[in-house]
Each structure stands twice: as structure tokens, then as C-alpha cells.
Amino acid sequence: EVQLVESGGGLVQAGGSLRLSCAASGFTFDDYAIGWFRQAPGKEREGVSCISSSDGSTYYADSVKGRFTISSDNAKNTVYLQMNSLKPEDTAVYYCAAEFLLGLPGLEKGAYDYWGQGTQVTVSS
């Protein structure tokens, strides 16, 4: 059974940091890219960052470049999203997802095969 389990969300003040984790199981981790997406109330789900589990290549949305860092621990089948300098507009439910990777990783939602249940991140001003 495929599982993606997010953790690490919470409430933080603006300027603070959080680290999200995505623990994956039930598929061959090295064959997939793992992406982080977020959805704020009343808005569409948007891509934040992704990483190829095979070669570590990464991609970031412009809105988080320089503030968020994605990394992968292949021995633990876990991907992390370190979020620094958080802003109130980062408030959302954050989801991780897995895409069977044929090329470079990207943030097209429809390309992702499996999704986690999400973790809430709230940034207060």
C-alpha cells in the first residue's frame, strides 16, 4: 500500500521556521520525484518545490526561492522541506506527492500519482 505521511506543520510567527517531513512507503522511492504543494482557503493547490529521489535535482516556485529548501534522505525514504523566513501568505495546508519520474521533476499537479493527507502550516503576523 502506497503511503505518504506529512508531519511538522504548526503555528509559527512571521519570520520563523518550520521543517516539514514526508515519509514515503509502498513504492520504489528512487524511481520517483517528491513534490510539496500547498493549498490556502479559497485558492487552488499550487506547487512549492520538488526533488528527484534518483539524482537530487530540485525545483522551486518563485514565491519560495531563497526561503525554502527541499532535501531527501533516501535511506529513510523521507523528504524534508525546510521553511525559513515564513510569511503570513505561506499559510496553507501542505501536501507531499510522488511522481514517477521520466525526466526532470516539475510542479504540474496532474503528473503526480500519489498524495498525502496534508499538514497545516499557519503563519501569524
XYZ file of N, CA and C in Angstrom:
375
model
N 0.843 -1.190 0.000
C 0.000 0.000 0.000
C 0.883 1.246 0.000
N 0.619 2.143 -0.925
C 1.379 3.390 -1.005
C 0.919 4.330 0.107
N 1.896 4.897 0.794
C 1.585 5.891 1.817
C 2.561 7.050 1.739
N 2.032 8.231 1.877
C 2.823 9.451 2.035
C 2.273 10.141 3.272
N 3.121 10.313 4.268
C 2.670 10.867 5.539
C 3.455 12.124 5.848
N 2.732 13.243 5.894
C 3.371 14.522 6.214
C 3.349 14.768 7.714
N 4.351 15.480 8.175
C 4.385 15.901 9.576
C 5.210 17.179 9.680
N 5.101 17.844 10.825
C 5.927 19.020 11.078
C 5.218 20.349 10.956
N 3.955 20.324 10.560
C 3.225 21.575 10.467
C 2.946 22.158 11.847
N 2.428 23.386 11.852
C 2.106 24.020 13.122
C 1.892 25.506 12.956
N 1.885 26.183 14.094
C 1.687 27.632 14.142
C 3.025 28.296 14.441
N 3.375 29.292 13.656
C 4.649 29.990 13.833
C 4.439 31.469 13.521
N 5.234 32.296 14.139
C 5.157 33.726 13.847
C 5.889 34.041 12.549
N 5.492 35.139 11.946
C 6.172 35.595 10.730
C 7.663 35.754 11.002
N 8.461 35.298 10.049
C 9.909 35.314 10.214
C 10.474 34.045 10.802
N 9.605 33.187 11.300
C 10.042 31.937 11.910
C 10.280 30.840 10.899
N 10.556 29.644 11.430
C 10.899 28.494 10.588
C 10.115 27.263 11.002
N 9.919 26.387 10.053
C 9.352 25.067 10.287
C 10.032 24.094 9.335
N 10.093 22.826 9.734
C 10.570 21.790 8.830
C 9.498 20.732 8.682
N 9.040 20.555 7.462
C 8.060 19.520 7.163
C 8.778 18.247 6.725
N 8.175 17.115 7.061
C 8.691 15.815 6.642
C 7.621 15.078 5.856
N 8.062 14.302 4.888
C 7.175 13.442 4.111
C 7.788 12.052 4.089
N 7.173 11.136 4.818
C 7.656 9.757 4.878
C 6.901 8.918 3.861
N 7.634 8.271 2.963
C 7.036 7.522 1.863
C 7.228 6.030 2.055
N 6.241 5.252 1.630
C 6.352 3.793 1.667
C 5.444 3.194 0.612
N 5.740 1.942 0.238
C 4.872 1.226 -0.680
C 5.221 1.381 -2.152
N 6.332 2.061 -2.462
C 6.774 2.162 -3.844
C 8.288 2.325 -3.859
N 8.876 2.193 -5.046
C 10.332 2.288 -5.165
C 10.727 3.754 -5.147
N 11.199 4.189 -4.028
C 11.442 5.608 -3.782
C 12.341 6.234 -4.845
N 13.391 5.537 -5.239
C 14.369 6.098 -6.170
C 13.800 6.346 -7.569
N 12.645 5.776 -7.881
C 12.037 5.950 -9.201
C 11.121 7.162 -9.281
N 11.003 7.858 -8.168
C 10.004 8.910 -8.087
C 10.619 10.258 -7.724
N 9.933 11.307 -8.112
C 10.166 12.641 -7.572
C 9.122 12.883 -6.484
N 9.529 13.616 -5.479
C 8.602 14.001 -4.417
C 8.410 15.509 -4.480
N 7.173 15.910 -4.501
C 6.867 17.335 -4.559
C 6.098 17.788 -3.334
N 6.270 19.053 -3.025
C 5.455 19.693 -1.988
C 4.516 20.694 -2.663
N 3.254 20.625 -2.278
C 2.240 21.523 -2.778
C 1.556 22.159 -1.572
N 0.844 23.255 -1.800
C 0.093 23.857 -0.714
C -1.217 24.412 -1.242
N -2.183 24.463 -0.332
C -3.491 24.983 -0.695
C -4.012 25.841 0.440
N -4.202 27.115 0.135
C -4.776 28.046 1.096
C -6.287 28.072 0.897
N -7.039 28.476 1.920
C -8.501 28.527 1.798
C -8.937 29.379 0.609
N -9.815 28.814 -0.202
C -10.345 29.546 -1.340
C -9.418 29.656 -2.527
N -8.268 28.995 -2.459
C -7.298 29.071 -3.556
C -7.008 27.681 -4.111
N -6.469 27.676 -5.309
C -6.088 26.405 -5.918
C -4.800 25.871 -5.297
N -4.655 24.563 -5.365
C -3.427 23.946 -4.889
C -2.281 24.364 -5.805
N -1.172 24.781 -5.225
C -0.037 25.237 -6.016
C 1.227 24.493 -5.619
N 2.107 24.343 -6.581
C 3.374 23.676 -6.327
C 4.341 24.579 -5.610
N 5.106 23.995 -4.694
C 6.077 24.733 -3.895
C 7.500 24.329 -4.280
N 7.769 23.035 -4.255
C 9.112 22.556 -4.543
C 9.049 21.063 -4.820
N 10.058 20.557 -5.513
C 10.130 19.127 -5.763
C 11.585 18.699 -5.875
N 11.803 17.393 -5.707
C 13.146 16.841 -5.756
C 13.096 15.460 -6.391
N 14.081 15.177 -7.218
C 14.225 13.854 -7.790
C 14.943 12.961 -6.785
N 14.349 11.827 -6.450
C 14.979 10.923 -5.498
C 16.197 10.232 -6.091
N 16.295 10.199 -7.412
C 17.412 9.478 -8.040
C 18.673 10.333 -8.125
N 18.529 11.602 -8.523
C 19.741 12.408 -8.682
C 19.756 13.674 -7.846
N 18.706 13.916 -7.074
C 18.691 15.060 -6.177
C 18.408 16.394 -6.829
N 18.071 16.396 -8.116
C 17.758 17.677 -8.751
C 16.497 18.256 -8.127
N 16.472 19.571 -8.032
C 15.390 20.244 -7.326
C 14.782 21.358 -8.180
N 13.616 21.769 -7.764
C 12.929 22.880 -8.429
C 12.108 23.598 -7.378
N 12.067 24.931 -7.493
C 11.326 25.739 -6.534
C 10.408 26.718 -7.256
N 9.255 26.955 -6.670
C 8.407 28.040 -7.142
C 9.082 29.363 -6.791
N 8.842 30.377 -7.614
C 9.475 31.686 -7.385
C 9.132 32.248 -6.012
N 7.933 31.956 -5.542
C 7.461 32.538 -4.284
C 8.237 32.042 -3.071
N 8.960 30.938 -3.204
C 9.677 30.385 -2.049
C 11.182 30.295 -2.254
N 11.664 30.662 -3.425
C 13.102 30.594 -3.688
C 13.873 31.441 -2.681
N 14.941 30.867 -2.162
C 15.758 31.583 -1.191
C 15.260 31.462 0.238
N 14.046 30.955 0.433
C 13.485 30.798 1.780
C 13.268 29.331 2.137
N 12.883 28.522 1.174
C 12.600 27.100 1.412
C 13.704 26.253 0.803
N 13.996 25.148 1.456
C 14.976 24.196 0.943
C 14.405 22.793 1.039
N 14.433 22.080 -0.079
C 13.960 20.695 -0.101
C 15.169 19.775 -0.082
N 15.034 18.654 0.631
C 16.115 17.672 0.691
C 15.517 16.287 0.847
N 16.336 15.287 0.586
C 15.854 13.916 0.616
C 16.830 13.026 1.357
N 16.325 12.162 2.200
C 17.117 11.124 2.852
C 16.626 9.800 2.290
N 17.322 9.305 1.265
C 16.860 8.101 0.580
C 16.928 6.861 1.476
N 17.810 6.858 2.450
C 17.892 5.716 3.367
C 16.626 5.607 4.215
N 15.968 6.738 4.432
C 14.741 6.757 5.238
C 13.493 6.940 4.382
N 13.647 7.014 3.068
C 12.511 7.285 2.176
C 11.720 8.501 2.647
N 12.434 9.537 2.989
C 11.815 10.731 3.556
C 12.347 11.984 2.862
N 11.439 12.884 2.584
C 11.782 14.180 2.003
C 11.411 15.264 3.007
N 12.268 16.272 3.085
C 12.063 17.366 4.027
C 11.883 18.678 3.276
N 11.125 19.570 3.879
C 11.004 20.924 3.368
C 11.313 21.874 4.524
N 12.494 22.466 4.470
C 12.879 23.446 5.470
C 12.356 24.800 5.034
N 11.531 25.392 5.867
C 10.889 26.660 5.520
C 11.375 27.738 6.484
N 12.088 28.709 5.948
C 12.603 29.807 6.742
C 11.946 31.116 6.319
N 12.101 32.132 7.144
C 11.546 33.465 6.842
C 10.088 33.370 6.421
N 9.330 32.635 7.190
C 7.928 32.399 6.828
C 7.118 33.683 6.870
N 6.155 33.757 5.958
C 5.288 34.914 5.820
C 3.838 34.474 6.034
N 2.969 35.384 6.412
C 1.550 35.007 6.563
C 0.973 34.389 5.291
N 1.440 34.818 4.143
C 0.929 34.260 2.884
C 1.397 32.829 2.636
N 2.276 32.310 3.466
C 2.661 30.902 3.374
C 1.654 29.996 4.087
N 0.703 30.587 4.780
C -0.308 29.813 5.484
C -1.121 28.972 4.509
N -1.172 27.670 4.761
C -1.861 26.742 3.865
C -1.773 25.339 4.449
N -2.524 24.438 3.845
C -2.288 23.009 4.079
C -1.219 22.570 3.079
N -0.181 21.937 3.587
C 0.919 21.490 2.751
C 0.803 19.988 2.518
N 0.905 19.610 1.258
C 0.803 18.217 0.855
C 2.096 17.774 0.191
N 2.487 16.525 0.428
C 3.542 15.967 -0.398
C 2.916 14.966 -1.366
N 3.595 14.779 -2.472
C 3.081 13.919 -3.532
C 4.246 13.253 -4.239
N 3.965 12.138 -4.901
C 5.004 11.372 -5.591
C 4.659 11.239 -7.066
N 5.667 11.483 -7.907
C 5.517 11.388 -9.362
C 6.533 10.391 -9.903
N 6.069 9.398 -10.667
C 7.002 8.501 -11.337
C 7.779 9.337 -12.341
N 9.089 9.374 -12.137
C 9.882 10.377 -12.835
C 10.501 9.829 -14.116
N 10.161 10.479 -15.246
C 10.753 10.112 -16.539
C 11.778 11.131 -17.003
N 11.735 12.322 -16.440
C 12.663 13.385 -16.842
C 12.980 14.244 -15.641
N 12.972 15.553 -15.843
C 13.240 16.454 -14.738
C 11.992 16.606 -13.875
N 12.165 16.782 -12.571
C 10.987 16.965 -11.718
C 10.341 18.321 -11.968
N 9.024 18.362 -11.822
C 8.309 19.608 -12.016
C 7.155 19.715 -11.052
N 6.366 20.768 -11.180
C 5.285 21.049 -10.238
C 3.919 21.051 -10.924
N 3.759 20.188 -11.911
C 2.451 20.007 -12.534
C 1.653 19.015 -11.699
N 0.589 19.486 -11.095
C -0.182 18.643 -10.166
C -0.634 17.343 -10.815
N -1.079 17.432 -12.076
C -1.629 16.267 -12.739
C -0.622 15.162 -12.987
N 0.659 15.476 -12.875
C 1.692 14.472 -13.112
C 1.948 13.598 -11.892
N 1.422 13.987 -10.767
C 1.713 13.260 -9.530
C 0.714 12.133 -9.315
N 1.260 10.985 -8.908
C 0.456 9.764 -8.810
C -0.138 9.542 -7.430
N 0.594 9.919 -6.413
C 0.171 9.634 -5.041
C 0.265 10.909 -4.216
N -0.656 11.043 -3.262
C -0.727 12.240 -2.429
C -0.873 11.857 -0.965
N -0.296 12.702 -0.106
C -0.518 12.557 1.324
C -1.766 13.299 1.748
N -2.038 13.251 3.057
C -3.255 13.855 3.598
C -3.084 15.326 3.944
N -1.867 15.793 4.046
C -1.627 17.204 4.299
C -1.326 17.510 5.749
N -0.622 18.634 5.948
C -0.333 19.142 7.287
C -0.513 20.657 7.255
N -1.145 21.174 8.299
C -1.477 22.606 8.324
C -0.263 23.425 8.768
N -0.004 24.483 8.024
C 1.007 25.471 8.409
C 0.303 26.811 8.533
N 0.422 27.419 9.700
C -0.196 28.720 9.937
C 0.879 29.700 10.387
N 0.988 30.810 9.667
C 1.982 31.830 9.986
C 1.241 33.080 10.434
N 1.463 33.469 11.671
C 0.783 34.647 12.211
C 1.628 35.897 11.989
N 0.945 37.015 11.835
C 1.656 38.280 11.569
C 1.969 39.016 12.865
